[in-house]
Short mmCIF file of C-alpha atoms in Angstrom, two decimals:
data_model
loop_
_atom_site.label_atom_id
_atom_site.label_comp_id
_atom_site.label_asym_id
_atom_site.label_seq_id
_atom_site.Cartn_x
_atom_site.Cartn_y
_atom_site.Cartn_z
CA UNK A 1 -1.53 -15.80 13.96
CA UNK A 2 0.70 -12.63 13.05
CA UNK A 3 2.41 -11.59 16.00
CA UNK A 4 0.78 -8.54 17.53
CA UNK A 5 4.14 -6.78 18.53
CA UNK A 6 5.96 -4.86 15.92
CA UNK A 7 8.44 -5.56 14.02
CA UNK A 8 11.15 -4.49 11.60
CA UNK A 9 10.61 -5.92 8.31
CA UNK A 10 10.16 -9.41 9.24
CA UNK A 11 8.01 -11.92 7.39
CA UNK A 12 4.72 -13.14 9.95
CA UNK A 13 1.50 -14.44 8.43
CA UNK A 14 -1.76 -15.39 9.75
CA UNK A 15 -4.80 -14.01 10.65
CA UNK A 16 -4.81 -11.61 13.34
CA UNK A 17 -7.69 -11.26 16.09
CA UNK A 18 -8.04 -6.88 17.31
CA UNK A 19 -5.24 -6.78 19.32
CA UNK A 20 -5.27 -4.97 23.19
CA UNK A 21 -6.07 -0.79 22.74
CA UNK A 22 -2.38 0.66 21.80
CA UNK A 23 -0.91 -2.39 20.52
CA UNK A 24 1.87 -1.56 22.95
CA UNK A 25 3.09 1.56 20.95
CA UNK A 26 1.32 4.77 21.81
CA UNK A 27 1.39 8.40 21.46
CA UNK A 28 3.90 9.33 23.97
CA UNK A 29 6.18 6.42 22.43
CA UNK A 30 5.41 8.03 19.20
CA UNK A 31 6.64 11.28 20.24
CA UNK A 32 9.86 10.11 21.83
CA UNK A 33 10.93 8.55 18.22
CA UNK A 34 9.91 11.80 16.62
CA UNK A 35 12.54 13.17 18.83
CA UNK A 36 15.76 10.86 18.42
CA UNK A 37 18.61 12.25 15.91
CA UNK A 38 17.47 9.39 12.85
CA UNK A 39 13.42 10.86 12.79
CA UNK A 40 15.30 14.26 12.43
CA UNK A 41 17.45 13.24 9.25
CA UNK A 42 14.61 11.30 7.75
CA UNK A 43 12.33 14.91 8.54
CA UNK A 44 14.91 16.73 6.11
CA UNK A 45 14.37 14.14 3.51
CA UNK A 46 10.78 14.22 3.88
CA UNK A 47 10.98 17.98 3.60
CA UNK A 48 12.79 17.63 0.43
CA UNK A 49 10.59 14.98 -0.60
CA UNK A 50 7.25 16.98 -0.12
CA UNK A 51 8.83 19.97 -2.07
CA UNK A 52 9.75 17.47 -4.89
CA UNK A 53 6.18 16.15 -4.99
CA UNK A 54 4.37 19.78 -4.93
CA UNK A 55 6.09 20.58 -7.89
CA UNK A 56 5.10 17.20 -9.36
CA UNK A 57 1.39 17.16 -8.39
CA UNK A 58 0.26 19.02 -11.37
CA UNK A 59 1.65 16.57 -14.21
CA UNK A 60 -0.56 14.23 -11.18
CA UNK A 61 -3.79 15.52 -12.43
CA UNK A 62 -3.29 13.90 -15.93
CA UNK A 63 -4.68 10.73 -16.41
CA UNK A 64 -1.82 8.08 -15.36
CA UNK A 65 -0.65 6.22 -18.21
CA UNK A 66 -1.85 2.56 -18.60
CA UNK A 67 0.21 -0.40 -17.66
CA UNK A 68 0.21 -1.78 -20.93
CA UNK A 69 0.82 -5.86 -21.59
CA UNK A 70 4.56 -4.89 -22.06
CA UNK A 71 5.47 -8.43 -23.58
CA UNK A 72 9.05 -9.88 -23.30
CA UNK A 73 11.28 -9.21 -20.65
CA UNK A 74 14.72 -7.70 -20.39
CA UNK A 75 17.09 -8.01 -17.49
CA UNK A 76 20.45 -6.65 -18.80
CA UNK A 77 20.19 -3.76 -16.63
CA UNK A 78 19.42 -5.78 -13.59
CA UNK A 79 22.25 -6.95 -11.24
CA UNK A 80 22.50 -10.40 -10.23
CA UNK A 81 20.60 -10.62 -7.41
CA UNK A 82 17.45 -8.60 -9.21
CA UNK A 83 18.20 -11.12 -12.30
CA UNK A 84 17.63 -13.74 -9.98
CA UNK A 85 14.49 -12.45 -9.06
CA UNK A 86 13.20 -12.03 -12.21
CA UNK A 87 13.92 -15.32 -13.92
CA UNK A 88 12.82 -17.45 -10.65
CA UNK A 89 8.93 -15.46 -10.79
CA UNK A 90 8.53 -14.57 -14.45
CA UNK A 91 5.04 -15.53 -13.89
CA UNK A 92 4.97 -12.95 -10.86
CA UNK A 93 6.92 -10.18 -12.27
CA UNK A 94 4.12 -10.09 -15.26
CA UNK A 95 1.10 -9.75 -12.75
CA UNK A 96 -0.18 -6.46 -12.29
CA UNK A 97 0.19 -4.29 -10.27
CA UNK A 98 -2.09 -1.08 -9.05
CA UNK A 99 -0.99 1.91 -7.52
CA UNK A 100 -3.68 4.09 -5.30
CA UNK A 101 -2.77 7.54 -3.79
CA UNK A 102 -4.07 9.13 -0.80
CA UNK A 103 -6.34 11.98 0.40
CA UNK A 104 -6.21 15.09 -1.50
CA UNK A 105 -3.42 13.74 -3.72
CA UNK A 106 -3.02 11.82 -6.96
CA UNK A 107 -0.66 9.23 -8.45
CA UNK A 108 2.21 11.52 -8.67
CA UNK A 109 3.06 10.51 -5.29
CA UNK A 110 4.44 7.17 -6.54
CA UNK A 111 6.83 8.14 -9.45
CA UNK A 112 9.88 7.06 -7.41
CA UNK A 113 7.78 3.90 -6.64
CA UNK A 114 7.14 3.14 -9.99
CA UNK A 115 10.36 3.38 -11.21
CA UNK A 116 11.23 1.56 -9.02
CA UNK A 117 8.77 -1.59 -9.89
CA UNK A 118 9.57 -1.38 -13.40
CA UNK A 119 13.80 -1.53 -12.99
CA UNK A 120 13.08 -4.53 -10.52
CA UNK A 121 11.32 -6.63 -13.62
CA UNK A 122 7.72 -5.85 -12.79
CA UNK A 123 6.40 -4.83 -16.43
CA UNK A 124 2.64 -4.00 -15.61
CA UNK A 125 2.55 -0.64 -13.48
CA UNK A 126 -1.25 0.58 -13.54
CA UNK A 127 -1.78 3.75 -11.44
CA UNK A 128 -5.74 5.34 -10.77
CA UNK A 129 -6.63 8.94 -9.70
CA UNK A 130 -9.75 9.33 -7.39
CA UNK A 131 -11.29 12.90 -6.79
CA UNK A 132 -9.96 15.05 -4.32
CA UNK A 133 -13.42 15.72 -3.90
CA UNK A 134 -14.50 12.25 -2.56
CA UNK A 135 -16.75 12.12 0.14
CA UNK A 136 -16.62 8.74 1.37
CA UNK A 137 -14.63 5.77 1.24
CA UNK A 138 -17.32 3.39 -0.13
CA UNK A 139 -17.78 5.83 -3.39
CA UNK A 140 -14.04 5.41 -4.01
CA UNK A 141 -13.60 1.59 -2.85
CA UNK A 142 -16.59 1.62 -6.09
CA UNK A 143 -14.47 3.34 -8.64
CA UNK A 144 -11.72 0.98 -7.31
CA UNK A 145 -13.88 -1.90 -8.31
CA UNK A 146 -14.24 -0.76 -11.94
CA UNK A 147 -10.57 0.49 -12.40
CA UNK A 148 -9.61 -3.04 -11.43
CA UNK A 149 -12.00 -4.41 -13.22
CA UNK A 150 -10.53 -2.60 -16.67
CA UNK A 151 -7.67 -3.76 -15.97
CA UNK A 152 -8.23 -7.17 -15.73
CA UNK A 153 -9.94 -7.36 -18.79
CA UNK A 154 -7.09 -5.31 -20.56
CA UNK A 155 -4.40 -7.64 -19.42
CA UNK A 156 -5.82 -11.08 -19.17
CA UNK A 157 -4.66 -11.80 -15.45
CA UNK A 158 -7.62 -12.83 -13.22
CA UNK A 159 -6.06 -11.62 -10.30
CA UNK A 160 -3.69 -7.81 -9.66
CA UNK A 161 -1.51 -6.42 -6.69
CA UNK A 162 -2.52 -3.19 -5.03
CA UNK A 163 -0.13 -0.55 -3.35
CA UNK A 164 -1.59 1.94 -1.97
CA UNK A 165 -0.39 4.83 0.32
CA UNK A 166 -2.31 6.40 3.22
CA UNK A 167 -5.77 6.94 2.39
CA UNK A 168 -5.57 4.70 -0.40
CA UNK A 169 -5.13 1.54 1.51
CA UNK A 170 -8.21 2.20 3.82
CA UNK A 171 -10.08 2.82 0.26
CA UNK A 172 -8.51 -0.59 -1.13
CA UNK A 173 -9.31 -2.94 2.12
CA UNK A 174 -13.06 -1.90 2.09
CA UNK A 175 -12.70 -2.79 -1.76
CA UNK A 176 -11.29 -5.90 -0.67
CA UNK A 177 -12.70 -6.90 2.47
CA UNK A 178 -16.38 -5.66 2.11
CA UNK A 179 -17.50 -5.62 -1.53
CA UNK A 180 -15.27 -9.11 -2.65
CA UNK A 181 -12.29 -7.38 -4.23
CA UNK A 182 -10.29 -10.13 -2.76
CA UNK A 183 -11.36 -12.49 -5.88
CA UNK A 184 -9.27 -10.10 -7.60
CA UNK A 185 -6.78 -9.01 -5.46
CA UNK A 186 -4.13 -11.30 -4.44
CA UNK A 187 -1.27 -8.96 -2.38
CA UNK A 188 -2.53 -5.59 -1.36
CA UNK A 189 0.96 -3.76 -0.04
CA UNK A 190 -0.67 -0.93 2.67
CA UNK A 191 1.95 2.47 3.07
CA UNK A 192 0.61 4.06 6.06
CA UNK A 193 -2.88 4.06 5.92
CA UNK A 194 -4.71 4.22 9.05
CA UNK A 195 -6.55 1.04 9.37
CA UNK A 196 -8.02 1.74 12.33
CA UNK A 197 -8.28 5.36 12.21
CA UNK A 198 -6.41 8.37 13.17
CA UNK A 199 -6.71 10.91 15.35
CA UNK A 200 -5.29 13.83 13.04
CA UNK A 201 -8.67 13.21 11.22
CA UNK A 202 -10.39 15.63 13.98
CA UNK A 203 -8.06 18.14 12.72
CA UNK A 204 -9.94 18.79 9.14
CA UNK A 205 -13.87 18.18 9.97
CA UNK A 206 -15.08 17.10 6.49
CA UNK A 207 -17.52 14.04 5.68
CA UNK A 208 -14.39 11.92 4.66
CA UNK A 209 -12.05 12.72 7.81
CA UNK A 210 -14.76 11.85 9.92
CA UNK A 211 -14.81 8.67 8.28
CA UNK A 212 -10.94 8.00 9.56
CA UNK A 213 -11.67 9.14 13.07
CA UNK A 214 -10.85 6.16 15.42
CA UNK A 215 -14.22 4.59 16.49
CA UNK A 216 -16.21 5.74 13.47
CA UNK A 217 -19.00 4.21 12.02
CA UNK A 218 -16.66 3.53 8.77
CA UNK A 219 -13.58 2.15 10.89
CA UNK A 220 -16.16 -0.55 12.64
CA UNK A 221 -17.32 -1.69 9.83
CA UNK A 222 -14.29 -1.90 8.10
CA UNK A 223 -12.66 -3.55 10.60
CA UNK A 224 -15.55 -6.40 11.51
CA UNK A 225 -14.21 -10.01 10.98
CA UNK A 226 -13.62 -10.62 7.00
CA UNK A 227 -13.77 -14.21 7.16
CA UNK A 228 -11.68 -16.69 4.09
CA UNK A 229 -10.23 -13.23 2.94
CA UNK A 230 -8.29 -14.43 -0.07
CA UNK A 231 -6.24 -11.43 -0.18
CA UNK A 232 -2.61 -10.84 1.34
CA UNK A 233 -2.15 -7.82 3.46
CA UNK A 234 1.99 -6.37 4.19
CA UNK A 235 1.23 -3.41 6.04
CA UNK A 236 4.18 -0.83 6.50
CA UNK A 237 3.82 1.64 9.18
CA UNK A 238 6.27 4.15 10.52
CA UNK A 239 6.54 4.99 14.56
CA UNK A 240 7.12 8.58 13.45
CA UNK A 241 4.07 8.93 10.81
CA UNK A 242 3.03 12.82 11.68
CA UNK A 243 -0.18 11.78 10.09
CA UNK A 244 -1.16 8.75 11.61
CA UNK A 245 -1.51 9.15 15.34
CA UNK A 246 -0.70 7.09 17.16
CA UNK A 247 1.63 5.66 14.13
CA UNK A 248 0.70 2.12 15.08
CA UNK A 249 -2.86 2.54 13.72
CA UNK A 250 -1.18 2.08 10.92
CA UNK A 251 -0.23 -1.81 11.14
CA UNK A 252 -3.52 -4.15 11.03
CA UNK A 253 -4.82 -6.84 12.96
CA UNK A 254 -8.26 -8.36 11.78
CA UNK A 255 -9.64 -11.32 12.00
CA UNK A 256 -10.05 -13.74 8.80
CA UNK A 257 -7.20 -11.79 7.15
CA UNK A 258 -3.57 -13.07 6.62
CA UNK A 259 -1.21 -9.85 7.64
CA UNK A 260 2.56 -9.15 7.52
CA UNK A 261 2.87 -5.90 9.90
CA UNK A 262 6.23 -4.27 8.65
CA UNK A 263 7.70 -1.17 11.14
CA UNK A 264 10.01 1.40 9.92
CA UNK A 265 11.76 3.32 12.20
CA UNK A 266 12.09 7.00 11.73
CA UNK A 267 10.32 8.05 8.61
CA UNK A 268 7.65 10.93 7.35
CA UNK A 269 4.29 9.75 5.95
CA UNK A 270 5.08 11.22 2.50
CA UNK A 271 8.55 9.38 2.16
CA UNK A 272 6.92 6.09 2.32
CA UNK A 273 6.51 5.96 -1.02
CA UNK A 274 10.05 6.72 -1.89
CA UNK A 275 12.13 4.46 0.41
CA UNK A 276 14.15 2.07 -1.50
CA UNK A 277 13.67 -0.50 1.48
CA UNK A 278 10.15 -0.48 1.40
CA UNK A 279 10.20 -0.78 -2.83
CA UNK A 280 12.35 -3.60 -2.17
CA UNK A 281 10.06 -5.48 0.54
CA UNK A 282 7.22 -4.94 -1.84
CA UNK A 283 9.22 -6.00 -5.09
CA UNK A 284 10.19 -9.65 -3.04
CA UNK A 285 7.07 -10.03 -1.19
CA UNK A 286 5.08 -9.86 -4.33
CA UNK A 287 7.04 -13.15 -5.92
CA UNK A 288 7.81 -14.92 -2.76
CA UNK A 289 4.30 -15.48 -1.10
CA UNK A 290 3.70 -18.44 0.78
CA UNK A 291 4.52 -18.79 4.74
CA UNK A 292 7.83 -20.33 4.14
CA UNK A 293 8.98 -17.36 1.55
CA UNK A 294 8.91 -19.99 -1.37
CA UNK A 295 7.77 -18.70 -4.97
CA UNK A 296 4.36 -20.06 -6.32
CA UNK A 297 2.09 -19.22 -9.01
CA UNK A 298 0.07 -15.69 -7.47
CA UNK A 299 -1.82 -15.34 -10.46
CA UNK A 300 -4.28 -16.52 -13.33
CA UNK A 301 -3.37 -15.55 -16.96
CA UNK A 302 -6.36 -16.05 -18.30
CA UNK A 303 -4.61 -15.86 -22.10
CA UNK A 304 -2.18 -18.56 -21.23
#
């Protein structure tokens, strides 16, 4: 069972019954990080970081460029440790991966994330837009089904990665948990998505906020048992998300699903893409995979 405490970056799997209301970590604790001297460095950089992306969103609204089967792999550039990586899951490194924004944004969010990917060996980077204009989770989780669905037939691998960021990752567990995405997803990598709601959703009263109100009819359903889930979940939440509130909503706990809650300490919803810890936790956890850390095969090629 995944420890219902949490945790800084350590490795816990299991499935994970609904933990007690709070999870220990509430509002007021929320707002006591937001005041400490690290949330207010981090608040700079997420400053910065939202200014970067606003100027950014518009090359956003282009389609994303495909992954592409990117054959042959070079590791010159890497450093040892990275080199290490890359030789030890070559099978892992080629799987692909799928990057899903949040609400009202687009996959401009993750250019320091894919970058990021790519320089650590990973040579199939897929990114999807969704309309701003989406109305409901299950309409998107649908388009979710398709885009993974191209790319499995472009690249020959029965089974893909997911990170997604905010929104995104509530879109991508209803995809996986509650239409059978988890026959095709093996790791889905969560960045502050608010798995069991949030209640800065009351502060925008549209058919899709509603949906990511704690309690909802969406968030019950989502979060009902999802028994012999074949899909990973590494959740990363921050205790000083401004978004998600409180911040632990963030981590999951559901039954019939193997989790690895990850806290960060200190850091804006937008940054979460851009943290070269959390690129880092997602580059290893994606090759190193069962309970003990030790590399197996993730994946199908279905051309091999």
């Amino acid at each position: 069972m995944a420890s219902q405490q949490p945790y800084d970056g350590t490795t816990q799997h299991g499935s994970s019954a609904p933990a007690p209301t709070g999870r220990g970590f509430g509002v007021v604790d929320q707002v006591r990080c937001l005041a400490t001297r690290q949330s207010m460095v981090f608040a700079a950089v997420e400053l910065v970081w939202a200014t970067t992306h606003f100027s950014l969103y518009p090359f956003g609204t282009r389609a994303p460029r495909r992954g592409g089967p990117r054959h042959g792999y070079r590791i010159e550039h890497l450093n040892p440790v990275q080199r290490g990586m890359l030789v030890a899951g070559l099978a892992e490194s080629g799987t692909p991966i799928l990057l899903l924004h949040g609400f009202a944004d687009n996959h401009s969010i993750f250019t320091v994330l894919r970058r990021g990917l790519l320089r650590r060996g990973f040579s199939r980077v897929f990114a999807m837009n969704y309309s701003v204009r989406t109305k409901d989770v299950r309409t998107a989780a649908a388009q979710l089904a398709e885009e993974v669905e191209a790319i499995v037939e472009e690249t020959g691998y029965e089974r893909i990665h997911i990170v997604a960021h905010s929104l995104g990752g509530v879109v991508a567990r209803y995809y996986v948990t509650r239409l059978g995405g988890d026959e095709r997803v093996h790791t889905l990598a969560t960045l502050g998505a608010p798995h069991t709601g949030t209640l800065a959703a009351y502060l925008l009263p549209t058919s899709l906020t509603r949906q990511l109100r704690p309690g909802s009819g969406l968030m019950q359903e989502l979060n009902r048992p999802a028994p012999d889930c074949r899909t990973r979940v590494i959740a990363f939440w921050s205790d000083t998300d401004e978004v998600i509130v409180p911040a632990v909503n963030a981590s999951l706990h559901q039954e019939g699903v193997d989790v690895t809650n990850v806290r960060l300490r200190g850091i804006g919803h937008l940054s979460l893409p851009i943290l070269p810890t959390v690129v880092h936790k997602i580059a290893t956890s994606l090759v190193q995979i069962d309970s003990e850390g030790n590399q197996t095969a993730s994946v199908t090629d279905l051309s091999a």
